[in-house]
Short mmCIF file of C-alpha atoms in Angstrom, two decimals:
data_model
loop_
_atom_site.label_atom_id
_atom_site.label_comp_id
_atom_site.label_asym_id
_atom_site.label_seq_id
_atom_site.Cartn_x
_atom_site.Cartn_y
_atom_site.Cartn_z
CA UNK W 183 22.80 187.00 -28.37
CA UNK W 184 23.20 187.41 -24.97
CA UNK W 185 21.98 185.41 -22.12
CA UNK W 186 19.10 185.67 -20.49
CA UNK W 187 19.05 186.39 -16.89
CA UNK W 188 20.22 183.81 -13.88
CA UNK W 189 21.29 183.69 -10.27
CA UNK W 190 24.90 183.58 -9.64
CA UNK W 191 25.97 181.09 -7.14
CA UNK W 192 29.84 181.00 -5.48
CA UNK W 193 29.85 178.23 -3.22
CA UNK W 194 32.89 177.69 -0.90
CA UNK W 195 32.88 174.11 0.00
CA UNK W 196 31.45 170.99 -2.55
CA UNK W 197 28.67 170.50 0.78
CA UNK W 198 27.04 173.87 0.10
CA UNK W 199 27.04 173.10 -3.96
CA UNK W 200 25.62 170.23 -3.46
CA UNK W 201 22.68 172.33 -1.16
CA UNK W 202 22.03 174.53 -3.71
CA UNK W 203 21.81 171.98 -6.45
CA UNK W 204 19.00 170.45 -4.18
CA UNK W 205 17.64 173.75 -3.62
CA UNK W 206 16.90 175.09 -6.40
CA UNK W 207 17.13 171.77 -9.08
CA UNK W 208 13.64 171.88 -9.58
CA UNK W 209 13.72 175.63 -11.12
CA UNK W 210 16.54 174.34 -13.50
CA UNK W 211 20.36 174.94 -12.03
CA UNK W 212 23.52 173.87 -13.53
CA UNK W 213 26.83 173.53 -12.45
CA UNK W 214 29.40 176.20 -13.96
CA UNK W 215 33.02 174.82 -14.06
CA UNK W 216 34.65 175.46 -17.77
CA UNK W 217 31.48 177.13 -18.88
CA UNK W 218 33.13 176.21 -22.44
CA UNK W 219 29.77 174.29 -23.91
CA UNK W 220 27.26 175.62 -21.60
CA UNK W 221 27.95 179.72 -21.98
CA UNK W 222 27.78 179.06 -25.59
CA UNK W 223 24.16 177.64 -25.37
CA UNK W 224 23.31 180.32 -23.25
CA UNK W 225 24.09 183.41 -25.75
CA UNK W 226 22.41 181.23 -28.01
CA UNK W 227 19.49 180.46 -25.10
CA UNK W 228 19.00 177.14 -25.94
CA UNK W 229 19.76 177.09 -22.10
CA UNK W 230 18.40 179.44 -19.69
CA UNK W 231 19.27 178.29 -16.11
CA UNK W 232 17.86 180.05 -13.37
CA UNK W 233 20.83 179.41 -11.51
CA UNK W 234 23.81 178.99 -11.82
CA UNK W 235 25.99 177.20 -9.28
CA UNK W 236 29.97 178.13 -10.18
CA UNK W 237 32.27 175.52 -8.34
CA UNK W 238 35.36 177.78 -10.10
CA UNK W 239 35.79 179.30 -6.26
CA UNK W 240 35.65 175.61 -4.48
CA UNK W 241 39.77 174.18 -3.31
CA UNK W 242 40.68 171.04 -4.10
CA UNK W 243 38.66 170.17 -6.87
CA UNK W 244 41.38 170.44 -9.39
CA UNK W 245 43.20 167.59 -8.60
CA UNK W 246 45.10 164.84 -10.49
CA UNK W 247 45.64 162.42 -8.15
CA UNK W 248 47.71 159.09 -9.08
CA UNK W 249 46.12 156.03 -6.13
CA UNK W 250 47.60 152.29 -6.75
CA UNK W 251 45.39 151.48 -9.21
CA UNK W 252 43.38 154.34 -10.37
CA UNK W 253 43.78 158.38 -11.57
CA UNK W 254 41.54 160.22 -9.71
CA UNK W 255 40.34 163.50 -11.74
CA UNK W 256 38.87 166.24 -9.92
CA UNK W 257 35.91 168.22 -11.21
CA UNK W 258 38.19 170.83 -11.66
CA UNK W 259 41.06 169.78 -13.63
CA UNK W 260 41.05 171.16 -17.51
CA UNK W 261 41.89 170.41 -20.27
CA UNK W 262 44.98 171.92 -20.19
CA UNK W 263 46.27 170.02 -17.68
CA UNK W 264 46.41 166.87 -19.76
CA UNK W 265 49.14 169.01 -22.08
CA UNK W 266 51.95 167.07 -20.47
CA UNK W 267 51.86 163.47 -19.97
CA UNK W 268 50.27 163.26 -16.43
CA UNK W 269 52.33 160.19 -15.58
CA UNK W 270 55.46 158.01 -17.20
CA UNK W 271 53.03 155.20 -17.88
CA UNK W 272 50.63 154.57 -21.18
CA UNK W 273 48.03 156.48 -19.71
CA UNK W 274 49.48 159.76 -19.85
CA UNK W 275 50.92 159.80 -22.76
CA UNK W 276 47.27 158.57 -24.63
CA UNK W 277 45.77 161.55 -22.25
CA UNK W 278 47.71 164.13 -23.98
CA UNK W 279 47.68 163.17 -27.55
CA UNK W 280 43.79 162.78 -27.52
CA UNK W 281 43.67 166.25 -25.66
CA UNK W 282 45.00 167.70 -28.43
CA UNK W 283 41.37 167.12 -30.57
CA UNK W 284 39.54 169.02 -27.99
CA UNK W 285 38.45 172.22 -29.18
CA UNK W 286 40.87 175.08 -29.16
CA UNK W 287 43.53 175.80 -27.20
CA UNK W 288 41.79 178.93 -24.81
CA UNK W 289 39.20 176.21 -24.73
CA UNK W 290 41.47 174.17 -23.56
CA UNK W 291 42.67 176.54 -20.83
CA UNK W 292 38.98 176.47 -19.33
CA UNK W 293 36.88 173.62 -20.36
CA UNK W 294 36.87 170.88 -17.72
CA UNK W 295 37.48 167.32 -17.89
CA UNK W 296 34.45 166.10 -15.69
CA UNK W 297 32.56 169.20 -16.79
CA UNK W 298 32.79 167.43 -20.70
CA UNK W 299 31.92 164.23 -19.26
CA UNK W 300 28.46 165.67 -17.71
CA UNK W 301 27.65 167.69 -21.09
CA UNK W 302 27.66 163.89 -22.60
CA UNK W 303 28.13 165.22 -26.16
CA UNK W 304 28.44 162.41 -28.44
CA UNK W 305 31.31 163.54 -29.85
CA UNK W 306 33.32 164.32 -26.48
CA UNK W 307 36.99 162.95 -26.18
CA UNK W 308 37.03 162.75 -23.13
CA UNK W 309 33.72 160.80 -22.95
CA UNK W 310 34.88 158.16 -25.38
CA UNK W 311 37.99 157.72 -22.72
CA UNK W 312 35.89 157.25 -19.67
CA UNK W 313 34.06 154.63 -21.74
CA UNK W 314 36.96 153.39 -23.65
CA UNK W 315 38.32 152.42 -20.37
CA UNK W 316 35.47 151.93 -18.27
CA UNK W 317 35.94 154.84 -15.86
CA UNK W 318 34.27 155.29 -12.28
CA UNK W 319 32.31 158.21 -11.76
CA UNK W 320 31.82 159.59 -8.68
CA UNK W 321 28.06 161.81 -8.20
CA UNK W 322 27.59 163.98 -4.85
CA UNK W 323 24.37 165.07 -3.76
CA UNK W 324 22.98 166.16 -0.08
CA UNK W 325 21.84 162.71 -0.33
CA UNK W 326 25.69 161.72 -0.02
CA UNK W 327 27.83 160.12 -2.69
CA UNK W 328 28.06 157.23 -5.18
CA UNK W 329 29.48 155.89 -8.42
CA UNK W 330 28.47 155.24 -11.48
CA UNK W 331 30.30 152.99 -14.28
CA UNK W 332 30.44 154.58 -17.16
CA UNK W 333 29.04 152.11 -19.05
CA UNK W 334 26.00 153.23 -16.98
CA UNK W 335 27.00 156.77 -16.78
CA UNK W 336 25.71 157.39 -20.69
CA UNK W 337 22.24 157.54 -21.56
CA UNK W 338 21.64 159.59 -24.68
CA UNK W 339 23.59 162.28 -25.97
CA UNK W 340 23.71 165.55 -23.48
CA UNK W 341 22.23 162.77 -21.18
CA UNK W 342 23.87 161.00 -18.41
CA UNK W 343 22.79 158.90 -14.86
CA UNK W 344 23.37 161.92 -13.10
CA UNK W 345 20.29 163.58 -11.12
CA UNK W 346 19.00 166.90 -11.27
CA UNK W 347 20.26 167.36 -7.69
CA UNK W 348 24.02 165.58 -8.62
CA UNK W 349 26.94 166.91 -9.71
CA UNK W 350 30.36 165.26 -11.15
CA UNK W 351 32.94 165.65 -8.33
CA UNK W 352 35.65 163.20 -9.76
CA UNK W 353 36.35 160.53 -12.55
CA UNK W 354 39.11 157.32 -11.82
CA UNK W 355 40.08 156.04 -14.62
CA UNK W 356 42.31 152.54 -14.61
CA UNK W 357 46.04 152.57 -14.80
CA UNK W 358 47.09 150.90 -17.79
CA UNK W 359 49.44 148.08 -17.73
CA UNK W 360 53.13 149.46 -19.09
CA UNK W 361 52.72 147.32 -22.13
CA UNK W 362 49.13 148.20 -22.97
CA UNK W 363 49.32 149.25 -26.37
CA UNK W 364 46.73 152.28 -27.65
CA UNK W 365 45.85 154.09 -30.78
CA UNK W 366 43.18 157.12 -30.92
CA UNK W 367 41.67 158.44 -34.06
CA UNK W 368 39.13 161.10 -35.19
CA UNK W 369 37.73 162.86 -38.13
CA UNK W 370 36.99 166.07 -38.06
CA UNK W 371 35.85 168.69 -41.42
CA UNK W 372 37.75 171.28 -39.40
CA UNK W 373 40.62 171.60 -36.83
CA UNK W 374 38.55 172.14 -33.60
CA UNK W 375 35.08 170.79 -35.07
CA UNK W 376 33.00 168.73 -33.44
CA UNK W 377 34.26 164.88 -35.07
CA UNK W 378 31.68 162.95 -37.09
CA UNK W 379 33.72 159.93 -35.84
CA UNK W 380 36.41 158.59 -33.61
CA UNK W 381 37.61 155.75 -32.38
CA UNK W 382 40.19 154.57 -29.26
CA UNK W 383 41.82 151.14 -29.09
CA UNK W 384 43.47 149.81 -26.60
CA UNK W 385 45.19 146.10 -26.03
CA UNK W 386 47.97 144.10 -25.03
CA UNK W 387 50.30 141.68 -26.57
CA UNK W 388 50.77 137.80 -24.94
CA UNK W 389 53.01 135.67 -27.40
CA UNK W 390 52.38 137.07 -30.08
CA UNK W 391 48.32 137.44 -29.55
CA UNK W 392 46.33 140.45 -28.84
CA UNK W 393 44.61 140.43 -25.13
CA UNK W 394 42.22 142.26 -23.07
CA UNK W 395 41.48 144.41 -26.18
CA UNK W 396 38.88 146.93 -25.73
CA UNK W 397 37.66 149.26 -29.11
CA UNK W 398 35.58 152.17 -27.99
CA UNK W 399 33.98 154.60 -30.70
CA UNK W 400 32.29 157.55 -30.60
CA UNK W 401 30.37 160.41 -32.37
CA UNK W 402 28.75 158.15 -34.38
CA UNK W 403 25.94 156.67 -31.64
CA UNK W 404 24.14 159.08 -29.33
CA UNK W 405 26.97 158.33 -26.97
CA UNK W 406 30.22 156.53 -26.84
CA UNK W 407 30.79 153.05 -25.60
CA UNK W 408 32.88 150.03 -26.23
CA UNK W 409 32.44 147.51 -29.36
CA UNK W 410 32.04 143.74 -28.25
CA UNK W 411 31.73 142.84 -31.36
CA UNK W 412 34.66 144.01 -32.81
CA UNK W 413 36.59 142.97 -29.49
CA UNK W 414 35.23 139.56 -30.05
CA UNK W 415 37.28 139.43 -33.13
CA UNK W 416 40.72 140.99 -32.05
CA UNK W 417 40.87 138.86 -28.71
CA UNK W 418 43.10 135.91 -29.24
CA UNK W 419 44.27 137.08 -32.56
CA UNK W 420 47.79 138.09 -34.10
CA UNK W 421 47.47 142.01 -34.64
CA UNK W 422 48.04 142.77 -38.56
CA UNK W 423 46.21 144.90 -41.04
CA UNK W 424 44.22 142.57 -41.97
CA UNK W 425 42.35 141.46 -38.30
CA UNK W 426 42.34 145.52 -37.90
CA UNK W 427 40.24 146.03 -40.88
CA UNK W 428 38.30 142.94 -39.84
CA UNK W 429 37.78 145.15 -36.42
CA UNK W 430 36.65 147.89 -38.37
CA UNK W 431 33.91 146.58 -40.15
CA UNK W 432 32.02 144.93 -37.01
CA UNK W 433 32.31 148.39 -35.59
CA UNK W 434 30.20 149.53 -39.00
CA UNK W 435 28.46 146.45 -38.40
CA UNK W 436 27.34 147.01 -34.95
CA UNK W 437 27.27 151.05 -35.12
CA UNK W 438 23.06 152.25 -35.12
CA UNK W 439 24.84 155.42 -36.77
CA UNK W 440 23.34 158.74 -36.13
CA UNK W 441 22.21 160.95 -39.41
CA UNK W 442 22.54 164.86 -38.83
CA UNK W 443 23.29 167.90 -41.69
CA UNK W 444 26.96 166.77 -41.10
CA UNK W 445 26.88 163.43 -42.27
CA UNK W 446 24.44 160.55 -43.24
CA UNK W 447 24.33 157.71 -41.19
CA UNK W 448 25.89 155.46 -43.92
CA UNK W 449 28.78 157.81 -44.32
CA UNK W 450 29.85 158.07 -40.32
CA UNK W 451 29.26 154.09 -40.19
CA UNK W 452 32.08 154.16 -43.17
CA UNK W 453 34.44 156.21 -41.83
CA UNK W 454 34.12 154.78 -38.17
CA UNK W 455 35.01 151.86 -39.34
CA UNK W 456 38.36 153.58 -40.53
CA UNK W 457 38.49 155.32 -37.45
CA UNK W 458 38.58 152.28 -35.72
CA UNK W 459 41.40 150.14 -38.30
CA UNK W 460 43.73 153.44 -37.72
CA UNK W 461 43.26 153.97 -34.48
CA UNK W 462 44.41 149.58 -33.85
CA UNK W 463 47.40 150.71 -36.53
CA UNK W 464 48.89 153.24 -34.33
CA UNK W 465 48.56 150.89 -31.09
CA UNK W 466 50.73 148.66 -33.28
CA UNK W 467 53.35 151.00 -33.76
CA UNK X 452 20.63 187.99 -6.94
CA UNK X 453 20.11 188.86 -10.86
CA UNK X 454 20.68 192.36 -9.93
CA UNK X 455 24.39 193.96 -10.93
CA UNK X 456 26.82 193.39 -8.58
CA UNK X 457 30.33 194.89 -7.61
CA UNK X 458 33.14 193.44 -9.11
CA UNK X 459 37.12 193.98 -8.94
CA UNK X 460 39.62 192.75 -11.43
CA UNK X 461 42.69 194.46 -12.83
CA UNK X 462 43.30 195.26 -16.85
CA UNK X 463 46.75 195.83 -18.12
CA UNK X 464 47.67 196.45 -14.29
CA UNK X 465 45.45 199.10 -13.93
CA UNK X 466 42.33 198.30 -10.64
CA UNK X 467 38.60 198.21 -11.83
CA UNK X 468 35.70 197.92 -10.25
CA UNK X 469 32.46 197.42 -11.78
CA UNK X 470 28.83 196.44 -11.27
CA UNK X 471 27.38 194.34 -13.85
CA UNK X 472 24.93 191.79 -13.83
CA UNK X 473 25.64 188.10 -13.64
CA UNK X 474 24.45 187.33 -16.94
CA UNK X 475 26.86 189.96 -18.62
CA UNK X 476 30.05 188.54 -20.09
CA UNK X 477 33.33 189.34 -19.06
CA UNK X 478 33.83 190.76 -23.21
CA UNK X 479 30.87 193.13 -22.60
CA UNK X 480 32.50 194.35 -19.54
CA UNK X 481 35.82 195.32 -20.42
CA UNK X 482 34.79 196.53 -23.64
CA UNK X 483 31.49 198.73 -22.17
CA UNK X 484 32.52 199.45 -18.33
CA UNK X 485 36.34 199.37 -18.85
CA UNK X 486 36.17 201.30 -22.17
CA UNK X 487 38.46 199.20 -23.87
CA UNK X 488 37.10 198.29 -27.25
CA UNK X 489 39.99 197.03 -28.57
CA UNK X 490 39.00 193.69 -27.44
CA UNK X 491 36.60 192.58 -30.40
CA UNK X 492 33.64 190.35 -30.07
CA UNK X 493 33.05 188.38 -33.54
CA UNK X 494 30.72 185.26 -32.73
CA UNK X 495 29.97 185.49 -28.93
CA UNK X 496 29.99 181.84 -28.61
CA UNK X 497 33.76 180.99 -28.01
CA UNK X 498 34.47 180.34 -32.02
CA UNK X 499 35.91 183.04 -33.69
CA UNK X 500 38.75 183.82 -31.05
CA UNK X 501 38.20 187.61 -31.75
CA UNK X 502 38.00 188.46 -28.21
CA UNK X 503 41.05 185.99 -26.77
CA UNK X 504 42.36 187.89 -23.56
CA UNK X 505 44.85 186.35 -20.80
CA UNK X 506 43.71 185.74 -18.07
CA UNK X 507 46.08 185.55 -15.37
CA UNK X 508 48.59 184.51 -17.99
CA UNK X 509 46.21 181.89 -19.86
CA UNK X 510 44.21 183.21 -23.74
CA UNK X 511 40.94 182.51 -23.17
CA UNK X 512 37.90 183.49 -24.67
CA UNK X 513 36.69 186.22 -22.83
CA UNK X 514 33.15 185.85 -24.03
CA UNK X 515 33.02 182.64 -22.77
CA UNK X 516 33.20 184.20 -19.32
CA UNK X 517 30.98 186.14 -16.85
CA UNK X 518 32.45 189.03 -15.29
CA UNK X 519 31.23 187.89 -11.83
CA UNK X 520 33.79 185.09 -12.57
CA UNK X 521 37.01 187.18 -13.01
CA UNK X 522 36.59 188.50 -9.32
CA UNK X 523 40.66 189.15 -8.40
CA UNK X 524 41.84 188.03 -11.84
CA UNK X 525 44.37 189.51 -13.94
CA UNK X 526 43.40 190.77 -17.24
CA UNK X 527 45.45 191.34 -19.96
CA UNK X 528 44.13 193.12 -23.19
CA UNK X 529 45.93 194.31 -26.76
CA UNK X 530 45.86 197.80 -25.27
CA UNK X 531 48.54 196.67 -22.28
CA UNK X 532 50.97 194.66 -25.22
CA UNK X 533 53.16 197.53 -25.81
CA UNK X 534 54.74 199.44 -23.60
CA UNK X 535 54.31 203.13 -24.82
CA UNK X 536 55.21 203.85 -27.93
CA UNK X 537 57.40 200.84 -27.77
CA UNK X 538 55.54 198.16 -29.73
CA UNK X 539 55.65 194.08 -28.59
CA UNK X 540 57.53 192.34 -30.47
CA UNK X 541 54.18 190.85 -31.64
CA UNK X 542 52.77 193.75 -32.72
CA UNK X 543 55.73 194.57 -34.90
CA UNK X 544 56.03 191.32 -36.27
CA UNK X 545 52.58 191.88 -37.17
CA UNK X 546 53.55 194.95 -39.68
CA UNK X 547 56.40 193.31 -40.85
CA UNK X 548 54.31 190.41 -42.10
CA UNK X 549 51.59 192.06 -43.29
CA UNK X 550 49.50 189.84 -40.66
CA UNK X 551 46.65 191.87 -41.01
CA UNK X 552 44.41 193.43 -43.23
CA UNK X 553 41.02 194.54 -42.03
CA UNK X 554 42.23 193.92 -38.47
CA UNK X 555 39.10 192.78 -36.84
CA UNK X 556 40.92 189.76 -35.77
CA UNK X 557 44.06 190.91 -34.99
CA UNK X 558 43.68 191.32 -30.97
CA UNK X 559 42.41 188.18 -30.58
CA UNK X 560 45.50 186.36 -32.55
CA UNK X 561 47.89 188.88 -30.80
CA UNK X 562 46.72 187.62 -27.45
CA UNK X 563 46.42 184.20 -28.10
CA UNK X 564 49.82 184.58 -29.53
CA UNK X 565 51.14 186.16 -26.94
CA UNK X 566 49.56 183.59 -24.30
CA UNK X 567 50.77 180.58 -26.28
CA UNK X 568 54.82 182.50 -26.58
CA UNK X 569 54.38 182.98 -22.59
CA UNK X 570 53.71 179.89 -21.63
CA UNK X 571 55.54 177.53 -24.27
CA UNK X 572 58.14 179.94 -25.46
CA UNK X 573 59.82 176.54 -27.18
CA UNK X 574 56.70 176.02 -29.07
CA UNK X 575 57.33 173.58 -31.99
CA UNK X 576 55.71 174.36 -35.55
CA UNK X 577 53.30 171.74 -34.92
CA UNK X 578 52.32 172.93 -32.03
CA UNK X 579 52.21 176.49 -33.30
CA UNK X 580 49.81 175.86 -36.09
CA UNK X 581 47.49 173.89 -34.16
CA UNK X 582 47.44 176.66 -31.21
CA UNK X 583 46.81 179.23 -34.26
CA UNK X 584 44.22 177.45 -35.43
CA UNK X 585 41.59 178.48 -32.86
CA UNK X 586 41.23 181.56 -34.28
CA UNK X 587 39.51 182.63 -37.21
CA UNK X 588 40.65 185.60 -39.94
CA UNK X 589 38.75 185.98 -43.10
CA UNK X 590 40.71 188.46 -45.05
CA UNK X 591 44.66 188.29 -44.86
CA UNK X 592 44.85 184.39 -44.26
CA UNK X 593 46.48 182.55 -41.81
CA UNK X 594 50.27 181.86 -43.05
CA UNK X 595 51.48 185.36 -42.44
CA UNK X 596 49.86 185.29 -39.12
CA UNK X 597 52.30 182.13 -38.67
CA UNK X 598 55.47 183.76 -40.18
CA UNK X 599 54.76 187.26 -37.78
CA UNK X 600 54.11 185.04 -35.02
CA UNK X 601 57.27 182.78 -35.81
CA UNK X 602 58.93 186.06 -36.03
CA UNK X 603 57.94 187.23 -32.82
CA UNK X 604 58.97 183.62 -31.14
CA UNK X 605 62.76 184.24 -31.98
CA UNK X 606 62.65 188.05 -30.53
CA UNK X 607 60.92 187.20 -27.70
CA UNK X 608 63.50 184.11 -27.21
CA UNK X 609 66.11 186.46 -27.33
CA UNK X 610 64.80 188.87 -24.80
CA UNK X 611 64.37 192.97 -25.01
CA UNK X 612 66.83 194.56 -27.38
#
């Protein structure tokens, strides 16, 4: 199919996207950077904007920019940018192996990173980091700026905090300590597919015990977050296959596990629970 | 603002201009106002790969695109690969492998190939597989598209002959 008719919008500057957002929000516009989820649900017309507002022509928005203790990412960075390590430091390096699970790779030349975070699949990568790691958000509107945690960010899935009038201008997430340890995991029928689950784990060692660990899942719930519960087990704890598995199963535990034609709700709670025991293995390595 | 508007893009180094509507994909536009069809649309909703193009140097899925959007861009299709009767080293790896069959496929995987070679002509095998896989074929299978496009890595590593 093709899509159905819209306005196309080039703004210059983030001020004048942010005017037409509050122009014309109320007759349904959205923000065009990648395009890579929401032209497909256009051919399809599950979408039909009126307008569309394409920030592709705005400078400065693609930035990667390291501060003292945050990575600020632009609205327009991509994917592809996260191919090599973006810094020396864990964070990098756990950047570019989980980029690797998103989509293709001519997705990956044109899908954005904030532009995946404001689609709130359920089953984004790049949404389980920013709540994996409890990333700031940054929302610009003629009503001026502010930011949202991410833990607040999520609502649903394809549902964030964000207004009608809003759009995504950055994401910071928080530099890791050198010796944070991290493991990322996903299941997926197909290479490219959309995972039924996926897990990222993250801690640090202190003699010998695990600290500050944080377990974030997603695909499974309506929208990625962190685990307490199974972070209430690793915390304080000698890692070891045993504790991981432990980990694993107050994910299942806690998981309200979505059902769909992919996979019952039982099934995705079992094999997020694996999800989460490899994804702790390989930040033991 | 729906109406067709003027846009200017080069293909294979060649100047276009064209007025198309908003809503018209960049695919639709090089294959109907351009006139070249050898750009293939399978799915028309980024999946398939059949209508990969570079786009100033990057594959990407040109129906995945508006036209409006590729406003100064340069557009590279299977038509501009060889040069005369001079075939890319793709392309020729392509009959040497028996990479194709029904072909329908075939300019998307040369131009992603070709995209991935540019840009990461010391492209490991893992990475190589897992750049392949974005594309789909559903007759000749995909390991003779990986030895032609191996192939093609070590000729294009060694430059023109």
């Amino acid at each position: 199919m093709k899509p159905a008719p819209f306005t196309h919008h080039l703004p210059g500057t983030v001020d004048e996207a942010a005017a037409l957002l509050a122009a014309h929000a109320a007759e349904d516009a959205r923000i065009l950077a990648g395009g890579q989820s929401l032209v497909p649900t256009m051919a399809f017309r599950l979408a039909r904007p009126a307008h569309l507002i394409d920030i592709n022509g705005i400078s400065g928005l693609d930035g990667i920019a390291q501060n003292a203790d945050s990575m600020s990412i632009g609205a327009l960075a991509r994917h592809c940018d996260f191919h090599r390590p973006v810094d020396d430091g864990p964070l990098g390096a756990l950047l570019a192996a989980v980029v690797r699970h998103i989509g293709h790779y001519p997705i990956r030349m044109r899908g954005t990173f904030c532009g995946s975070l404001a689609h709130a699949d359920p089953a984004s990568e790049w949404c389980l980091v920013a709540a994996a790691l409890d990333a700031r958000l940054t929302a610009r509107s003629v009503r001026g700026e502010r930011e949202i945690a991410a833990s607040a960010f999520f609502e649903w899935a394809m549902t964030t905090a964000l207004a009608e009038d809003e759009l995504l201008v950055r994401a910071a997430l928080p530099r890791l300590a050198p010796d944070t340890r991290w493991g990322f995991h996903e299941f997926a029928r197909r290479a490219g597919d959309f995972a039924l689950a996926m897990a990222l784990a993250l801690y640090r060692v202190e003699d010998g015990a695990i600290v500050e660990p944080r377990v974030g899942l997603g695909g499974v719930e309506a929208f990625p977050r962190r685990i307490p519960e199974a972070e209430a087990v690793l915390a304080g704890k000698a890692p070891g296959p045993d504790l991981f598995r432990e980990a694993g199963a107050a994910v299942s535990d806690a998981a309200d596990a979505m059902a769909d034609s992919h996979a019952s709700a039982e099934y995705r709670s079992e094999i997020a629970a694996v999800m989460v025991e490899r994804a702790l293995a390989d930040a033991a390595r | 603002m729906t109406a067709p508007r003027e846009v200017s893009f080069t293909v294979n180094g060649a100047a276009h201009t064209v007025r198309v509507e908003p809503r018209k994909t960049l695919a639709d536009t090089i294959r109907e106002d351009c006139g070249l069809t050898g750009t293939h649309l399978g799915c028309e909703h980024g999946v398939c790969g059949a209508c990969t193009i570079l786009l100033d140097g990057a594959p990407v899925r040109s129906c995945l695109m508006f036209a409006v959007q590729a406003e100064g861009a340069a557009i590279r299709t299977v038509e501009g690969l060889a040069e005369g009767d001079r075939l890319h080293p793709l392309q020729q790896a392509f009959i040497d492998r028996h990479a194709l069959q029904c072909g329908f496929c075939t300019p998307g995987f040369l131009m992603l190939a070709a995209g991935v070679l540019e840009r990461e002509p010391d492209i490991d095998e893992d990475g190589l597989r897992e750049a392949l896989a974005s594309n789909l074929c559903r007759c000749t299978g995909y390991l003779n598209i990986l030895d032609a496009v191996r192939d093609a890595r070590a000729a294009m590593r060694a430059g023109p002959g």
